[in-house]
CSV table of C-alpha atoms and ligand atoms in Angstrom, one decimal:
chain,number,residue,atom,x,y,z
A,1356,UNK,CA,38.7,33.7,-16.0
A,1357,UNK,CA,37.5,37.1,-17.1
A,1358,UNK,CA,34.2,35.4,-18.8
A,1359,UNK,CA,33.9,34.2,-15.1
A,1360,UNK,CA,34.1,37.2,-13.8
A,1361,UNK,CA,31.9,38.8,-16.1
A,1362,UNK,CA,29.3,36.0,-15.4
A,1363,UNK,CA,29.1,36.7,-11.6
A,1364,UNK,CA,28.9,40.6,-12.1
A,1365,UNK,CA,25.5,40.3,-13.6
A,1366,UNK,CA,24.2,37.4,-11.8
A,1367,UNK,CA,25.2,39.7,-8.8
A,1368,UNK,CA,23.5,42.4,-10.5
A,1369,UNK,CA,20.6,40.8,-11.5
A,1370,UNK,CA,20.8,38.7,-7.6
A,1371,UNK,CA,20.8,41.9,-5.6
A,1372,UNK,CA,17.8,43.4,-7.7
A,1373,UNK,CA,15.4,40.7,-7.2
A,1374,UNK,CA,16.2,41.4,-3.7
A,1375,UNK,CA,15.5,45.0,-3.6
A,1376,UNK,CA,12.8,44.4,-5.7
A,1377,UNK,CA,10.6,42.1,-2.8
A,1378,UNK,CA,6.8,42.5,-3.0
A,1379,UNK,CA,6.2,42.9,0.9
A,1380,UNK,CA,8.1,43.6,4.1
A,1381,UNK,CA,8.2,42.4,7.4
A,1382,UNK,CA,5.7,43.9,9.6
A,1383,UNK,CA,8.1,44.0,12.7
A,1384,UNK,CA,10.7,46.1,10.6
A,1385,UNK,CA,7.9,49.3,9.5
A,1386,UNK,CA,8.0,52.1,11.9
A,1387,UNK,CA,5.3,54.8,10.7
A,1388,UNK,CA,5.6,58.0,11.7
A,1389,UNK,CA,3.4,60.6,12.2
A,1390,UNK,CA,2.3,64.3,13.3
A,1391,UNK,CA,-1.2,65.1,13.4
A,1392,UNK,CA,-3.3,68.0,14.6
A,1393,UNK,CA,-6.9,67.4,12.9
A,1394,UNK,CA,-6.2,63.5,12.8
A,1395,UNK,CA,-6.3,63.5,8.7
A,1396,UNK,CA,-2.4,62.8,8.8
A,1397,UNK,CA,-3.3,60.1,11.7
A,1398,UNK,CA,-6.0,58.5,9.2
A,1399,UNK,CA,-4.1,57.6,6.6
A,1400,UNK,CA,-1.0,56.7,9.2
A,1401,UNK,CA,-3.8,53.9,10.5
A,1402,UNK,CA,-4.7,52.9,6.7
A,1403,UNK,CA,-0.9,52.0,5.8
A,1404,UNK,CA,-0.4,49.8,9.0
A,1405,UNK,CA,-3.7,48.3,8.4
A,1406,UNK,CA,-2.2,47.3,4.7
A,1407,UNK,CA,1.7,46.8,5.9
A,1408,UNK,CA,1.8,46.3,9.9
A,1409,UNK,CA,4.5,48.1,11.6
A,1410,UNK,CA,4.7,50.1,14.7
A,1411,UNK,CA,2.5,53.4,14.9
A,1412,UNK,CA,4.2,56.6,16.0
A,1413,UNK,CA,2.6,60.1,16.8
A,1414,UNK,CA,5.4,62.4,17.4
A,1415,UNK,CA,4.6,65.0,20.4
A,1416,UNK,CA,6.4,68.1,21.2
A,1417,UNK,CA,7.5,69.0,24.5
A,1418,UNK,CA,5.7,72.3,24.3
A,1419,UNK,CA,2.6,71.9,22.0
A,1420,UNK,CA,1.7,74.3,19.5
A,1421,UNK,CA,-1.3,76.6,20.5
A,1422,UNK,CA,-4.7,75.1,19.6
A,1423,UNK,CA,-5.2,78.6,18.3
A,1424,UNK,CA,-4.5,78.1,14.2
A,1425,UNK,CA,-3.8,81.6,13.6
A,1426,UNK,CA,-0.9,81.7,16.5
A,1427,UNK,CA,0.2,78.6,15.1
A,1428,UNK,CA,0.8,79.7,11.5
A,1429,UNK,CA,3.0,82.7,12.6
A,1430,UNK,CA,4.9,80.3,14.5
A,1431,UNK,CA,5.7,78.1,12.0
A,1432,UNK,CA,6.0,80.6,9.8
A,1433,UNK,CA,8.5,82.0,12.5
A,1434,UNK,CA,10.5,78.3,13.3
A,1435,UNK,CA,10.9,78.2,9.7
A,1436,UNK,CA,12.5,81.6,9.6
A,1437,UNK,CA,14.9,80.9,11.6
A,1438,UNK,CA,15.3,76.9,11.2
A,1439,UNK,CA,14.0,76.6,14.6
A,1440,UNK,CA,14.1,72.3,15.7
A,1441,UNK,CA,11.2,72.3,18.2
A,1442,UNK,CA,12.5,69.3,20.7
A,1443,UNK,CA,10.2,66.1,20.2
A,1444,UNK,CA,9.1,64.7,23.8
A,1445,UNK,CA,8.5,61.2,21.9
A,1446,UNK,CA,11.6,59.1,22.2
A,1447,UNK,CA,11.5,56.1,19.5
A,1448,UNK,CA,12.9,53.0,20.9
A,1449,UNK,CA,16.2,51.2,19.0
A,1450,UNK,CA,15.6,52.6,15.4
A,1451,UNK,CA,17.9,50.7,14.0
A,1452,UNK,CA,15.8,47.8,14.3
A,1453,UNK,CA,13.4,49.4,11.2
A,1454,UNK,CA,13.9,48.8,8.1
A,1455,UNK,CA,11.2,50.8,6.5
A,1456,UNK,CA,10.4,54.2,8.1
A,1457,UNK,CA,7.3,56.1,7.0
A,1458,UNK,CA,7.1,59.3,7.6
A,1459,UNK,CA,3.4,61.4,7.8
A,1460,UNK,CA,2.3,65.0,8.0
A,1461,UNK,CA,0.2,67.9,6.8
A,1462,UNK,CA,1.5,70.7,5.0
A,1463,UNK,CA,2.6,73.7,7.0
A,1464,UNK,CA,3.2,76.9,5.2
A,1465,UNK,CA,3.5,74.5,1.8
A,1466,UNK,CA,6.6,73.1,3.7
A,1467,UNK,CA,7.5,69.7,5.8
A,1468,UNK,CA,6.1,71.3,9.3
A,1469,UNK,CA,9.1,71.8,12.2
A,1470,UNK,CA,8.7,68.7,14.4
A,1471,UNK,CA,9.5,66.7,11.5
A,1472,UNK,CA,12.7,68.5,10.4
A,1473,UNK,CA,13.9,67.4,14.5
A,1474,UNK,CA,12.4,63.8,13.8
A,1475,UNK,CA,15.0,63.4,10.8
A,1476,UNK,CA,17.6,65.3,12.8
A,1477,UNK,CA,17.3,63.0,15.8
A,1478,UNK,CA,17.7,60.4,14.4
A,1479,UNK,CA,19.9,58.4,11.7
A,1480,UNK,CA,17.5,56.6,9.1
A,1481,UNK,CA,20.7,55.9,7.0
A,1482,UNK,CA,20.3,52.6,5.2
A,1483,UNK,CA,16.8,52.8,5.3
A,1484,UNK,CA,13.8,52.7,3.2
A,1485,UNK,CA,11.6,55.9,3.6
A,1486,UNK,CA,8.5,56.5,2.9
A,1487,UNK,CA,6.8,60.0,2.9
A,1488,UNK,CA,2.8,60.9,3.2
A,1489,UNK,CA,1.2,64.1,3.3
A,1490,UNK,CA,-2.2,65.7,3.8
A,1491,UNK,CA,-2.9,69.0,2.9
A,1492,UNK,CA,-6.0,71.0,2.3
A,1493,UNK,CA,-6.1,71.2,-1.4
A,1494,UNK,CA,-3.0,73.1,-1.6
A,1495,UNK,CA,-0.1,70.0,-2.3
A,1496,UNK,CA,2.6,68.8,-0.1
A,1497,UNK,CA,4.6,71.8,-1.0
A,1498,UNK,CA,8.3,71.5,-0.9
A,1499,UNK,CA,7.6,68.5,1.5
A,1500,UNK,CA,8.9,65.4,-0.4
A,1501,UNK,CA,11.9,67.8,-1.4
A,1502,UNK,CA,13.0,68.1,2.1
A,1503,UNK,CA,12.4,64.3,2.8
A,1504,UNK,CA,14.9,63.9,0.0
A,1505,UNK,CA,17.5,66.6,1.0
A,1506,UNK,CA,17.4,65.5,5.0
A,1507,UNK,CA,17.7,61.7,4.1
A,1508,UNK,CA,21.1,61.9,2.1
A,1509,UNK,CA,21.4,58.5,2.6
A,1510,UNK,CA,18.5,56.6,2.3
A,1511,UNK,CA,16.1,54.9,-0.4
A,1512,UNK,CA,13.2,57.7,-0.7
A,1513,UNK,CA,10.3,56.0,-2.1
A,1514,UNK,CA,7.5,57.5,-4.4
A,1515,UNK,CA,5.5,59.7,-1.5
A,1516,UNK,CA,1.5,59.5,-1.2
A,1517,UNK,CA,-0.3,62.8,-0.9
A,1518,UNK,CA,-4.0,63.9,-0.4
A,1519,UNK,CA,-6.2,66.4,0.6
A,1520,UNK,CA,-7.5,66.2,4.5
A,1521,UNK,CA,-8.8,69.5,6.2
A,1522,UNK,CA,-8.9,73.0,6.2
A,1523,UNK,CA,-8.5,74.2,9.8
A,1524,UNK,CA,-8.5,77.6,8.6
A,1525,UNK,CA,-11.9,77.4,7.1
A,1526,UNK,CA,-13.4,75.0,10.3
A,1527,UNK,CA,-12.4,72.2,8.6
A,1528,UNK,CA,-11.2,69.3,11.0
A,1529,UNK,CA,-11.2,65.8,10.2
A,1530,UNK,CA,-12.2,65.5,6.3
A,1531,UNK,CA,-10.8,61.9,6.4
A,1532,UNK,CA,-13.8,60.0,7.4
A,1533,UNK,CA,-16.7,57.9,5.8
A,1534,UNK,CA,-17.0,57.9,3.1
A,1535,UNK,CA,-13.7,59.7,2.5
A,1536,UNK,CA,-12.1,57.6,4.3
A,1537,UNK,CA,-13.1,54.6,1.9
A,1538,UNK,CA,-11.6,56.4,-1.0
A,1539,UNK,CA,-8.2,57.4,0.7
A,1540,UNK,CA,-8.2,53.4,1.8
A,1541,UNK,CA,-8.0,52.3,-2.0
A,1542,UNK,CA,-5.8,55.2,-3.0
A,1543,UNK,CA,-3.1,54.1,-0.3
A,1544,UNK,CA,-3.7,50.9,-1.2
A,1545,UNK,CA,-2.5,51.3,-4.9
A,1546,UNK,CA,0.3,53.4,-4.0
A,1547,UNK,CA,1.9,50.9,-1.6
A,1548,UNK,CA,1.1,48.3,-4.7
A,1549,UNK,CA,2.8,50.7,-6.8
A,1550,UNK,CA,5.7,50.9,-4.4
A,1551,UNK,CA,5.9,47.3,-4.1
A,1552,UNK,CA,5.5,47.1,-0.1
A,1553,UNK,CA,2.5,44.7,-0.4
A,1554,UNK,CA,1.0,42.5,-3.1
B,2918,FMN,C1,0.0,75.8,10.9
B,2918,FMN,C2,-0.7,75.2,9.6
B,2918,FMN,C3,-0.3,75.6,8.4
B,2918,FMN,C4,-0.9,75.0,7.3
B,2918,FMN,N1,-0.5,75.4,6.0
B,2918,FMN,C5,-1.0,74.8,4.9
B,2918,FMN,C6,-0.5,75.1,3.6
B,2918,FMN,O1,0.5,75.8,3.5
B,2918,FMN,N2,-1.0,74.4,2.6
B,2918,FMN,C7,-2.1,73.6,2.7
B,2918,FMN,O2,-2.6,73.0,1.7
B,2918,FMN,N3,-2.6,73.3,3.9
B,2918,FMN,C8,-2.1,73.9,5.0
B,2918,FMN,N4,-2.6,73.6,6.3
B,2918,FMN,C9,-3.7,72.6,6.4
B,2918,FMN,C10,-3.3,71.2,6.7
B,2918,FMN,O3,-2.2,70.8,5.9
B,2918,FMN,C11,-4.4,70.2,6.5
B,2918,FMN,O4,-5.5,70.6,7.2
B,2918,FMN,C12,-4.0,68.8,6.9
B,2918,FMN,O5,-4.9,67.9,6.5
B,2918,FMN,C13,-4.0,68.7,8.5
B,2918,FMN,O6,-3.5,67.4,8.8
B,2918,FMN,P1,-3.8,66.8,10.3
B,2918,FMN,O7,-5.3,66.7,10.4
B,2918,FMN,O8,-3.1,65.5,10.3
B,2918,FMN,O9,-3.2,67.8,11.3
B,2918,FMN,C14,-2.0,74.1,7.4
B,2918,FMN,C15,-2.4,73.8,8.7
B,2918,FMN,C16,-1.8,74.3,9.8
B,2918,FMN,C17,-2.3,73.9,11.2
């Protein structure tokens, strides 16, 4: 009896890993996530459901940020302060139908910006599989990937994806394009290989 028991623990063991351990996912459980102000964030968002499928999600606030950068940066700077949640005027439908929730965007003030801290308070991704991306302008994610961890207690927080986009302060728009572009669409490609989400 107890060799019996023994026996099924690690076929259970072993069993349940393979599982977790599946190459690819269905395209109808990905939700990808995203905010974008240059569009960098938005490029690689578009790369990773060219490679994985899934719905594509640009969160909006109800009061936009000014297109002025420098008003912008003192109001992050500000939200983040004070631990400001600016409400999101995007509503995603039935999340509990994802499986796999990516989540995208650029370093603000080397942190995860606002709207993002009020995605992951709205809603529950308990259970889940999440997957962070940033872009940045040479500077890192910052404490980004961190807060993905520390805000989703209770999900499975895979290896995030990080790269360099603009630099609004400098001019710098969209820097994820041509042939830019083709490099970031082989780097997320061997990330999500690495990741295991596609063969
Ligand atoms: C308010 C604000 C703060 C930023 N702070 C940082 C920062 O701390 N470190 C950094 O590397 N880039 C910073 N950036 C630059 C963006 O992370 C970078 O341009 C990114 O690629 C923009 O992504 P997007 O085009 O998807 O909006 C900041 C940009 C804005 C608008």
């Amino acid at each position: 009896m107890k060799n019996a028991i023994i026996l099924l623990t690690v076929f259970g063991a072993w069993f349940t890993s393979g599982c977790s351990n599946a190459q690819s996912v269905s395209p109808k459980s990905v939700l990808i996530v995203y905010l974008s102000r240059t569009n960098n964030t938005k490029a690689i968002a578009e790369i990773i459901q060219a490679n994985v499928g899934g719905t594509l999600v640009a969160l909006e606030l109800e009061k936009p940020y000014p297109s002025d950068y420098k008003q912008t940066v003192q109001q992050v700077m500000h939200e983040n302060e004070t631990g400001y949640l600016p409400p999101l005027k995007t509503k995603i439908d039935s999340i509990e139908k994802y499986d796999v929730v990516f989540i995208g965007f650029p370093t603000w003030d080397m942190k995860m910006p606002p709207p993002l801290k009020s995605f992951l308070h709205d809603y529950n991704l308990r259970g889940k599989t999440v997957v962070p991306f940033n872009t940045n302008a040479g500077y890192g994610v910052g404490s980004g990937f961190q807060t993905v961890e520390k805000r989703c207690p209770d999900s499975k927080v895979l290896e995030g994806f990080s790269i360099k986009g603009g630099i609004e302060r400098d001019g710098v728009y969209l820097n994820i394009k041509d042939e830019k572009r083709k490099e970031a669409e082989k780097e997320v490609k061997e990330w999500l290989q690495r990741i295991r989400l596609i063969k």
